[in-house]
Amino acid sequence: MNETITADAIAASPSRPAGAAVEGEASRQASAIEMQGLHKRFGRATVALDGVDLTIEAGEFFTLLGPSGCGKTTLLRILAGLEEADDGRLAIGGKDITEVPPHRRSVNTVFQSYALFPHLSVRENLAFGLKMRGMAAAARHAKVDEIADFIKLGDLVDRRVDQLSGGQRQRIALARALVCEPDVLLLDEPLSALDAGLRSQLQVELLRVQKRLGMTFVFVTHDQQEAMVMSDRIAVLNGGVIQQVGPPREVYEHPANAFVARFMGHDNLYPVTGRQGSRLTTALGELSTAEAGEGELLLIRPETLDLLPGEVEGDNHLPAVVVERLYRGSHAEYRLEVGDTTLQATLNNRGRHLPEVGDRVTVTVAPDDLVTLSE
């Protein structure tokens, strides 16, 4: 799907389940989440969560992002009531649910495995939670038809789940979680088993559903691109500790520390060995920044660099040699040698001559694009 989206550019829905909010309206289904001092340990050696304090706003698409073992899935399971925190407090919609069992929480979860009943039809899967809540058959039938049309499953409701594709099953899992109208929807890497093209398409669909309903979504992923495309805000975790919370652009362009920078894919990190005002000394040479900063590391994002042919004098101009070029269609990725140091650069291919391996070039970067951060 060739579609560029952000959380601010999702079209309004032509139809929606009863009781759901139109985008931009306050939703009675959206609830804020408050976590205070959550700790969780497995055995004596493994600290899964180490004092997590976090507030998720009502109606946010909030993503827990980090590598395997960082604590994001444990935190999601504590929200669902599938794990108990060793210490701390958890509230949803202003109500303390720390000791509330899973079946009494207004929370549903979409799992990575989808957890569907393969021997049942789509309709029976969607109706299962409603039946457990004692809803009458006629009302269940109407509710299932409504959510199936909303998720674009109307022509599949009478088919067996084991006859459907992975993408269709993912939609069914989402619809089954939404049909009971929870205050919060938890999503544990629900797209990770899909191929890249379908995954991209369903990212768009999932984000549209969330914006149409106005419901609070908490999404777990280890995929940085997925998190940036879908989230209102991101929390980056490592070792059971939240490293940074912020909008995608802030986390990507201004990481709080070296771990966040590296996890977001930034390789151009250089120790600051000297500074005089806003002028920094690094292994690349002397560079001027817009702000002096106090961080021990300099971050240079590869897409902020430009390459000029030959050697050109000027402030923030660095002579370099192209040692590697990877052509990616819309852009090219470069590995450059600046003295004894390596630098990564990314150039958009539109209307430009791309340097070749072995070319001598000058790397330029604007002072505003240089960021200092802590180790």
PDB file of N, CA and C in Angstrom, residues 302-375:
ATOM      1  N   PRO A 302      21.873  10.497  10.008  1.00  0.00           N
ATOM      2  CA  PRO A 302      22.399  10.361   8.640  1.00  0.00           C
ATOM      3  C   PRO A 302      21.638  11.147   7.598  1.00  0.00           C
ATOM      4  N   GLU A 303      20.330  11.347   7.799  1.00  0.00           N
ATOM      5  CA  GLU A 303      19.534  12.072   6.802  1.00  0.00           C
ATOM      6  C   GLU A 303      19.747  13.579   6.860  1.00  0.00           C
ATOM      7  N   THR A 304      20.458  14.072   7.898  1.00  0.00           N
ATOM      8  CA  THR A 304      20.721  15.515   7.983  1.00  0.00           C
ATOM      9  C   THR A 304      22.001  15.909   7.240  1.00  0.00           C
ATOM     10  N   LEU A 305      22.749  14.940   6.746  1.00  0.00           N
ATOM     11  CA  LEU A 305      24.008  15.215   6.065  1.00  0.00           C
ATOM     12  C   LEU A 305      23.800  15.437   4.578  1.00  0.00           C
ATOM     13  N   ASP A 306      24.660  16.260   3.992  1.00  0.00           N
ATOM     14  CA  ASP A 306      24.703  16.409   2.543  1.00  0.00           C
ATOM     15  C   ASP A 306      26.136  16.172   2.090  1.00  0.00           C
ATOM     16  N   LEU A 307      26.282  15.760   0.833  1.00  0.00           N
ATOM     17  CA  LEU A 307      27.599  15.476   0.266  1.00  0.00           C
ATOM     18  C   LEU A 307      27.834  16.378  -0.930  1.00  0.00           C
ATOM     19  N   LEU A 308      28.934  17.124  -0.893  1.00  0.00           N
ATOM     20  CA  LEU A 308      29.336  17.983  -1.994  1.00  0.00           C
ATOM     21  C   LEU A 308      30.521  17.341  -2.707  1.00  0.00           C
ATOM     22  N   PRO A 309      30.584  17.442  -4.035  1.00  0.00           N
ATOM     23  CA  PRO A 309      31.724  16.858  -4.757  1.00  0.00           C
ATOM     24  C   PRO A 309      33.015  17.599  -4.437  1.00  0.00           C
ATOM     25  N   GLY A 310      34.109  16.824  -4.293  1.00  0.00           N
ATOM     26  CA  GLY A 310      35.414  17.431  -4.047  1.00  0.00           C
ATOM     27  C   GLY A 310      35.555  17.954  -2.641  1.00  0.00           C
ATOM     28  N   GLU A 311      36.586  18.783  -2.443  1.00  0.00           N
ATOM     29  CA  GLU A 311      36.850  19.357  -1.130  1.00  0.00           C
ATOM     30  C   GLU A 311      36.426  20.819  -1.130  1.00  0.00           C
ATOM     31  N   VAL A 312      35.527  21.149  -0.216  1.00  0.00           N
ATOM     32  CA  VAL A 312      34.970  22.495  -0.121  1.00  0.00           C
ATOM     33  C   VAL A 312      35.211  23.009   1.300  1.00  0.00           C
ATOM     34  N   GLU A 313      35.797  24.189   1.422  1.00  0.00           N
ATOM     35  CA  GLU A 313      36.078  24.773   2.723  1.00  0.00           C
ATOM     36  C   GLU A 313      34.804  25.393   3.312  1.00  0.00           C
ATOM     37  N   GLY A 314      34.709  25.377   4.632  1.00  0.00           N
ATOM     38  CA  GLY A 314      33.592  26.026   5.288  1.00  0.00           C
ATOM     39  C   GLY A 314      33.346  25.450   6.666  1.00  0.00           C
ATOM     40  N   ASP A 315      32.542  26.162   7.458  1.00  0.00           N
ATOM     41  CA  ASP A 315      32.205  25.687   8.799  1.00  0.00           C
ATOM     42  C   ASP A 315      31.325  24.445   8.692  1.00  0.00           C
ATOM     43  N   ASN A 316      31.594  23.469   9.523  1.00  0.00           N
ATOM     44  CA  ASN A 316      30.877  22.182   9.502  1.00  0.00           C
ATOM     45  C   ASN A 316      30.993  21.484   8.150  1.00  0.00           C
ATOM     46  N   HIS A 317      32.127  21.669   7.479  1.00  0.00           N
ATOM     47  CA  HIS A 317      32.462  20.984   6.239  1.00  0.00           C
ATOM     48  C   HIS A 317      33.595  20.001   6.542  1.00  0.00           C
ATOM     49  N   LEU A 318      33.377  18.732   6.247  1.00  0.00           N
ATOM     50  CA  LEU A 318      34.340  17.679   6.589  1.00  0.00           C
ATOM     51  C   LEU A 318      34.757  16.934   5.329  1.00  0.00           C
ATOM     52  N   PRO A 319      36.050  16.885   4.998  1.00  0.00           N
ATOM     53  CA  PRO A 319      36.496  16.099   3.841  1.00  0.00           C
ATOM     54  C   PRO A 319      36.351  14.608   4.124  1.00  0.00           C
ATOM     55  N   ALA A 320      35.862  13.863   3.133  1.00  0.00           N
ATOM     56  CA  ALA A 320      35.590  12.435   3.343  1.00  0.00           C
ATOM     57  C   ALA A 320      35.794  11.672   2.042  1.00  0.00           C
ATOM     58  N   VAL A 321      35.849  10.334   2.182  1.00  0.00           N
ATOM     59  CA  VAL A 321      35.948   9.426   1.040  1.00  0.00           C
ATOM     60  C   VAL A 321      34.804   8.423   1.133  1.00  0.00           C
ATOM     61  N   VAL A 322      34.109   8.208   0.013  1.00  0.00           N
ATOM     62  CA  VAL A 322      33.025   7.232  -0.025  1.00  0.00           C
ATOM     63  C   VAL A 322      33.615   5.829  -0.051  1.00  0.00           C
ATOM     64  N   VAL A 323      33.300   5.008   0.943  1.00  0.00           N
ATOM     65  CA  VAL A 323      33.808   3.636   0.987  1.00  0.00           C
ATOM     66  C   VAL A 323      32.719   2.594   0.713  1.00  0.00           C
ATOM     67  N   GLU A 324      31.452   3.008   0.798  1.00  0.00           N
ATOM     68  CA  GLU A 324      30.367   2.058   0.519  1.00  0.00           C
ATOM     69  C   GLU A 324      29.109   2.836   0.167  1.00  0.00           C
ATOM     70  N   ARG A 325      28.351   2.310  -0.826  1.00  0.00           N
ATOM     71  CA  ARG A 325      27.058   2.897  -1.179  1.00  0.00           C
ATOM     72  C   ARG A 325      26.048   1.780  -1.356  1.00  0.00           C
ATOM     73  N   LEU A 326      24.906   1.915  -0.697  1.00  0.00           N
ATOM     74  CA  LEU A 326      23.809   0.966  -0.834  1.00  0.00           C
ATOM     75  C   LEU A 326      22.631   1.698  -1.458  1.00  0.00           C
ATOM     76  N   TYR A 327      22.264   1.295  -2.663  1.00  0.00           N
ATOM     77  CA  TYR A 327      21.166   1.947  -3.377  1.00  0.00           C
ATOM     78  C   TYR A 327      19.852   1.340  -2.915  1.00  0.00           C
ATOM     79  N   ARG A 328      18.926   2.176  -2.399  1.00  0.00           N
ATOM     80  CA  ARG A 328      17.660   1.701  -1.850  1.00  0.00           C
ATOM     81  C   ARG A 328      16.452   2.165  -2.664  1.00  0.00           C
ATOM     82  N   GLY A 329      16.675   2.637  -3.866  1.00  0.00           N
ATOM     83  CA  GLY A 329      15.565   3.111  -4.683  1.00  0.00           C
ATOM     84  C   GLY A 329      15.272   4.567  -4.413  1.00  0.00           C
ATOM     85  N   SER A 330      14.492   4.853  -3.384  1.00  0.00           N
ATOM     86  CA  SER A 330      14.147   6.240  -3.061  1.00  0.00           C
ATOM     87  C   SER A 330      15.311   6.991  -2.437  1.00  0.00           C
ATOM     88  N   HIS A 331      16.267   6.264  -1.891  1.00  0.00           N
ATOM     89  CA  HIS A 331      17.418   6.899  -1.259  1.00  0.00           C
ATOM     90  C   HIS A 331      18.631   5.986  -1.358  1.00  0.00           C
ATOM     91  N   ALA A 332      19.776   6.541  -1.031  1.00  0.00           N
ATOM     92  CA  ALA A 332      21.021   5.766  -1.000  1.00  0.00           C
ATOM     93  C   ALA A 332      21.681   5.959   0.360  1.00  0.00           C
ATOM     94  N   GLU A 333      22.253   4.867   0.870  1.00  0.00           N
ATOM     95  CA  GLU A 333      22.944   4.916   2.161  1.00  0.00           C
ATOM     96  C   GLU A 333      24.449   4.848   1.919  1.00  0.00           C
ATOM     97  N   TYR A 334      25.181   5.710   2.605  1.00  0.00           N
ATOM     98  CA  TYR A 334      26.621   5.827   2.399  1.00  0.00           C
ATOM     99  C   TYR A 334      27.387   5.550   3.685  1.00  0.00           C
ATOM    100  N   ARG A 335      28.520   4.898   3.519  1.00  0.00           N
ATOM    101  CA  ARG A 335      29.513   4.820   4.591  1.00  0.00           C
ATOM    102  C   ARG A 335      30.723   5.609   4.121  1.00  0.00           C
ATOM    103  N   LEU A 336      31.119   6.557   4.946  1.00  0.00           N
ATOM    104  CA  LEU A 336      32.169   7.496   4.589  1.00  0.00           C
ATOM    105  C   LEU A 336      33.315   7.407   5.587  1.00  0.00           C
ATOM    106  N   GLU A 337      34.529   7.660   5.121  1.00  0.00           N
ATOM    107  CA  GLU A 337      35.674   7.780   6.015  1.00  0.00           C
ATOM    108  C   GLU A 337      36.046   9.245   6.145  1.00  0.00           C
ATOM    109  N   VAL A 338      36.010   9.718   7.387  1.00  0.00           N
ATOM    110  CA  VAL A 338      36.436  11.074   7.701  1.00  0.00           C
ATOM    111  C   VAL A 338      37.676  10.933   8.574  1.00  0.00           C
ATOM    112  N   GLY A 339      38.843  11.040   7.969  1.00  0.00           N
ATOM    113  CA  GLY A 339      40.075  10.719   8.681  1.00  0.00           C
ATOM    114  C   GLY A 339      40.080   9.255   9.065  1.00  0.00           C
ATOM    115  N   ASP A 340      40.209   8.972  10.353  1.00  0.00           N
ATOM    116  CA  ASP A 340      40.195   7.591  10.850  1.00  0.00           C
ATOM    117  C   ASP A 340      38.814   7.177  11.359  1.00  0.00           C
ATOM    118  N   THR A 341      37.804   7.983  11.101  1.00  0.00           N
ATOM    119  CA  THR A 341      36.473   7.749  11.662  1.00  0.00           C
ATOM    120  C   THR A 341      35.463   7.474  10.561  1.00  0.00           C
ATOM    121  N   THR A 342      34.479   6.618  10.877  1.00  0.00           N
ATOM    122  CA  THR A 342      33.429   6.273   9.921  1.00  0.00           C
ATOM    123  C   THR A 342      32.175   7.089  10.206  1.00  0.00           C
ATOM    124  N   LEU A 343      31.486   7.503   9.133  1.00  0.00           N
ATOM    125  CA  LEU A 343      30.277   8.303   9.233  1.00  0.00           C
ATOM    126  C   LEU A 343      29.243   7.734   8.266  1.00  0.00           C
ATOM    127  N   GLN A 344      27.991   7.618   8.733  1.00  0.00           N
ATOM    128  CA  GLN A 344      26.902   7.131   7.888  1.00  0.00           C
ATOM    129  C   GLN A 344      26.078   8.316   7.395  1.00  0.00           C
ATOM    130  N   ALA A 345      25.696   8.269   6.101  1.00  0.00           N
ATOM    131  CA  ALA A 345      24.873   9.333   5.516  1.00  0.00           C
ATOM    132  C   ALA A 345      23.780   8.719   4.655  1.00  0.00           C
ATOM    133  N   THR A 346      22.644   9.389   4.577  1.00  0.00           N
ATOM    134  CA  THR A 346      21.525   8.952   3.736  1.00  0.00           C
ATOM    135  C   THR A 346      21.128  10.106   2.833  1.00  0.00           C
ATOM    136  N   LEU A 347      21.092   9.851   1.528  1.00  0.00           N
ATOM    137  CA  LEU A 347      20.728  10.878   0.565  1.00  0.00           C
ATOM    138  C   LEU A 347      19.474  10.491  -0.188  1.00  0.00           C
ATOM    139  N   ASN A 348      18.528  11.428  -0.298  1.00  0.00           N
ATOM    140  CA  ASN A 348      17.364  11.253  -1.162  1.00  0.00           C
ATOM    141  C   ASN A 348      17.839  11.258  -2.612  1.00  0.00           C
ATOM    142  N   ASN A 349      17.259  10.365  -3.430  1.00  0.00           N
ATOM    143  CA  ASN A 349      17.732  10.225  -4.805  1.00  0.00           C
ATOM    144  C   ASN A 349      17.119  11.226  -5.775  1.00  0.00           C
ATOM    145  N   ARG A 350      16.153  11.980  -5.357  1.00  0.00           N
ATOM    146  CA  ARG A 350      15.419  12.826  -6.289  1.00  0.00           C
ATOM    147  C   ARG A 350      16.293  13.937  -6.875  1.00  0.00           C
ATOM    148  N   GLY A 351      16.464  13.898  -8.190  1.00  0.00           N
ATOM    149  CA  GLY A 351      17.105  14.977  -8.930  1.00  0.00           C
ATOM    150  C   GLY A 351      18.520  15.286  -8.527  1.00  0.00           C
ATOM    151  N   ARG A 352      19.290  14.298  -8.115  1.00  0.00           N
ATOM    152  CA  ARG A 352      20.664  14.566  -7.722  1.00  0.00           C
ATOM    153  C   ARG A 352      21.609  13.509  -8.286  1.00  0.00           C
ATOM    154  N   HIS A 353      22.840  13.923  -8.470  1.00  0.00           N
ATOM    155  CA  HIS A 353      23.886  12.979  -8.850  1.00  0.00           C
ATOM    156  C   HIS A 353      24.409  12.315  -7.584  1.00  0.00           C
ATOM    157  N   LEU A 354      24.427  11.004  -7.569  1.00  0.00           N
ATOM    158  CA  LEU A 354      24.869  10.273  -6.379  1.00  0.00           C
ATOM    159  C   LEU A 354      26.356   9.953  -6.483  1.00  0.00           C
ATOM    160  N   PRO A 355      27.130  10.297  -5.452  1.00  0.00           N
ATOM    161  CA  PRO A 355      28.556   9.967  -5.470  1.00  0.00           C
ATOM    162  C   PRO A 355      28.779   8.460  -5.566  1.00  0.00           C
ATOM    163  N   GLU A 356      29.925   8.083  -6.132  1.00  0.00           N
ATOM    164  CA  GLU A 356      30.296   6.683  -6.288  1.00  0.00           C
ATOM    165  C   GLU A 356      31.330   6.300  -5.233  1.00  0.00           C
ATOM    166  N   VAL A 357      31.481   5.001  -5.037  1.00  0.00           N
ATOM    167  CA  VAL A 357      32.516   4.498  -4.125  1.00  0.00           C
ATOM    168  C   VAL A 357      33.875   4.966  -4.623  1.00  0.00           C
ATOM    169  N   GLY A 358      34.674   5.484  -3.709  1.00  0.00           N
ATOM    170  CA  GLY A 358      36.000   5.997  -4.050  1.00  0.00           C
ATOM    171  C   GLY A 358      36.041   7.496  -4.267  1.00  0.00           C
ATOM    172  N   ASP A 359      34.875   8.130  -4.448  1.00  0.00           N
ATOM    173  CA  ASP A 359      34.847   9.578  -4.662  1.00  0.00           C
ATOM    174  C   ASP A 359      35.261  10.323  -3.401  1.00  0.00           C
ATOM    175  N   ARG A 360      35.969  11.444  -3.626  1.00  0.00           N
ATOM    176  CA  ARG A 360      36.257  12.361  -2.522  1.00  0.00           C
ATOM    177  C   ARG A 360      35.142  13.400  -2.468  1.00  0.00           C
ATOM    178  N   VAL A 361      34.591  13.578  -1.297  1.00  0.00           N
ATOM    179  CA  VAL A 361      33.455  14.476  -1.125  1.00  0.00           C
ATOM    180  C   VAL A 361      33.667  15.334   0.114  1.00  0.00           C
ATOM    181  N   THR A 362      32.779  16.298   0.277  1.00  0.00           N
ATOM    182  CA  THR A 362      32.745  17.094   1.508  1.00  0.00           C
ATOM    183  C   THR A 362      31.400  16.882   2.173  1.00  0.00           C
ATOM    184  N   VAL A 363      31.431  16.461   3.441  1.00  0.00           N
ATOM    185  CA  VAL A 363      30.216  16.255   4.222  1.00  0.00           C
ATOM    186  C   VAL A 363      29.851  17.569   4.899  1.00  0.00           C
ATOM    187  N   THR A 364      28.588  17.977   4.767  1.00  0.00           N
ATOM    188  CA  THR A 364      28.121  19.196   5.435  1.00  0.00           C
ATOM    189  C   THR A 364      26.929  18.879   6.325  1.00  0.00           C
ATOM    190  N   VAL A 365      26.820  19.623   7.416  1.00  0.00           N
ATOM    191  CA  VAL A 365      25.696  19.455   8.334  1.00  0.00           C
ATOM    192  C   VAL A 365      25.399  20.812   8.978  1.00  0.00           C
ATOM    193  N   ALA A 366      24.109  21.120   9.127  1.00  0.00           N
ATOM    194  CA  ALA A 366      23.704  22.392   9.733  1.00  0.00           C
ATOM    195  C   ALA A 366      23.851  22.315  11.252  1.00  0.00           C
ATOM    196  N   PRO A 367      24.252  23.399  11.906  1.00  0.00           N
ATOM    197  CA  PRO A 367      24.367  23.411  13.369  1.00  0.00           C
ATOM    198  C   PRO A 367      23.086  22.971  14.071  1.00  0.00           C
ATOM    199  N   ASP A 368      21.922  23.324  13.513  1.00  0.00           N
ATOM    200  CA  ASP A 368      20.646  22.960  14.140  1.00  0.00           C
ATOM    201  C   ASP A 368      20.420  21.448  14.170  1.00  0.00           C
ATOM    202  N   ASP A 369      21.114  20.705  13.324  1.00  0.00           N
ATOM    203  CA  ASP A 369      20.893  19.265  13.230  1.00  0.00           C
ATOM    204  C   ASP A 369      21.854  18.455  14.101  1.00  0.00           C
ATOM    205  N   LEU A 370      22.711  19.114  14.856  1.00  0.00           N
ATOM    206  CA  LEU A 370      23.620  18.426  15.751  1.00  0.00           C
ATOM    207  C   LEU A 370      23.027  18.395  17.157  1.00  0.00           C
ATOM    208  N   VAL A 371      23.018  17.210  17.758  1.00  0.00           N
ATOM    209  CA  VAL A 371      22.385  17.013  19.070  1.00  0.00           C
ATOM    210  C   VAL A 371      23.392  16.381  20.021  1.00  0.00           C
ATOM    211  N   THR A 372      23.498  16.934  21.213  1.00  0.00           N
ATOM    212  CA  THR A 372      24.320  16.297  22.244  1.00  0.00           C
ATOM    213  C   THR A 372      23.417  15.579  23.224  1.00  0.00           C
ATOM    214  N   LEU A 373      23.912  14.447  23.724  1.00  0.00           N
ATOM    215  CA  LEU A 373      23.127  13.650  24.664  1.00  0.00           C
ATOM    216  C   LEU A 373      24.044  12.925  25.628  1.00  0.00           C
ATOM    217  N   SER A 374      23.459  12.344  26.656  1.00  0.00           N
ATOM    218  CA  SER A 374      24.240  11.675  27.695  1.00  0.00           C
ATOM    219  C   SER A 374      24.467  10.221  27.351  1.00  0.00           C
ATOM    220  N   GLU A 375      25.488   9.676  27.927  1.00  0.00           N
ATOM    221  CA  GLU A 375      25.803   8.251  27.730  1.00  0.00           C
ATOM    222  C   GLU A 375      24.799   7.378  28.461  1.00  0.00           C
TER     223      GLU A 375
END
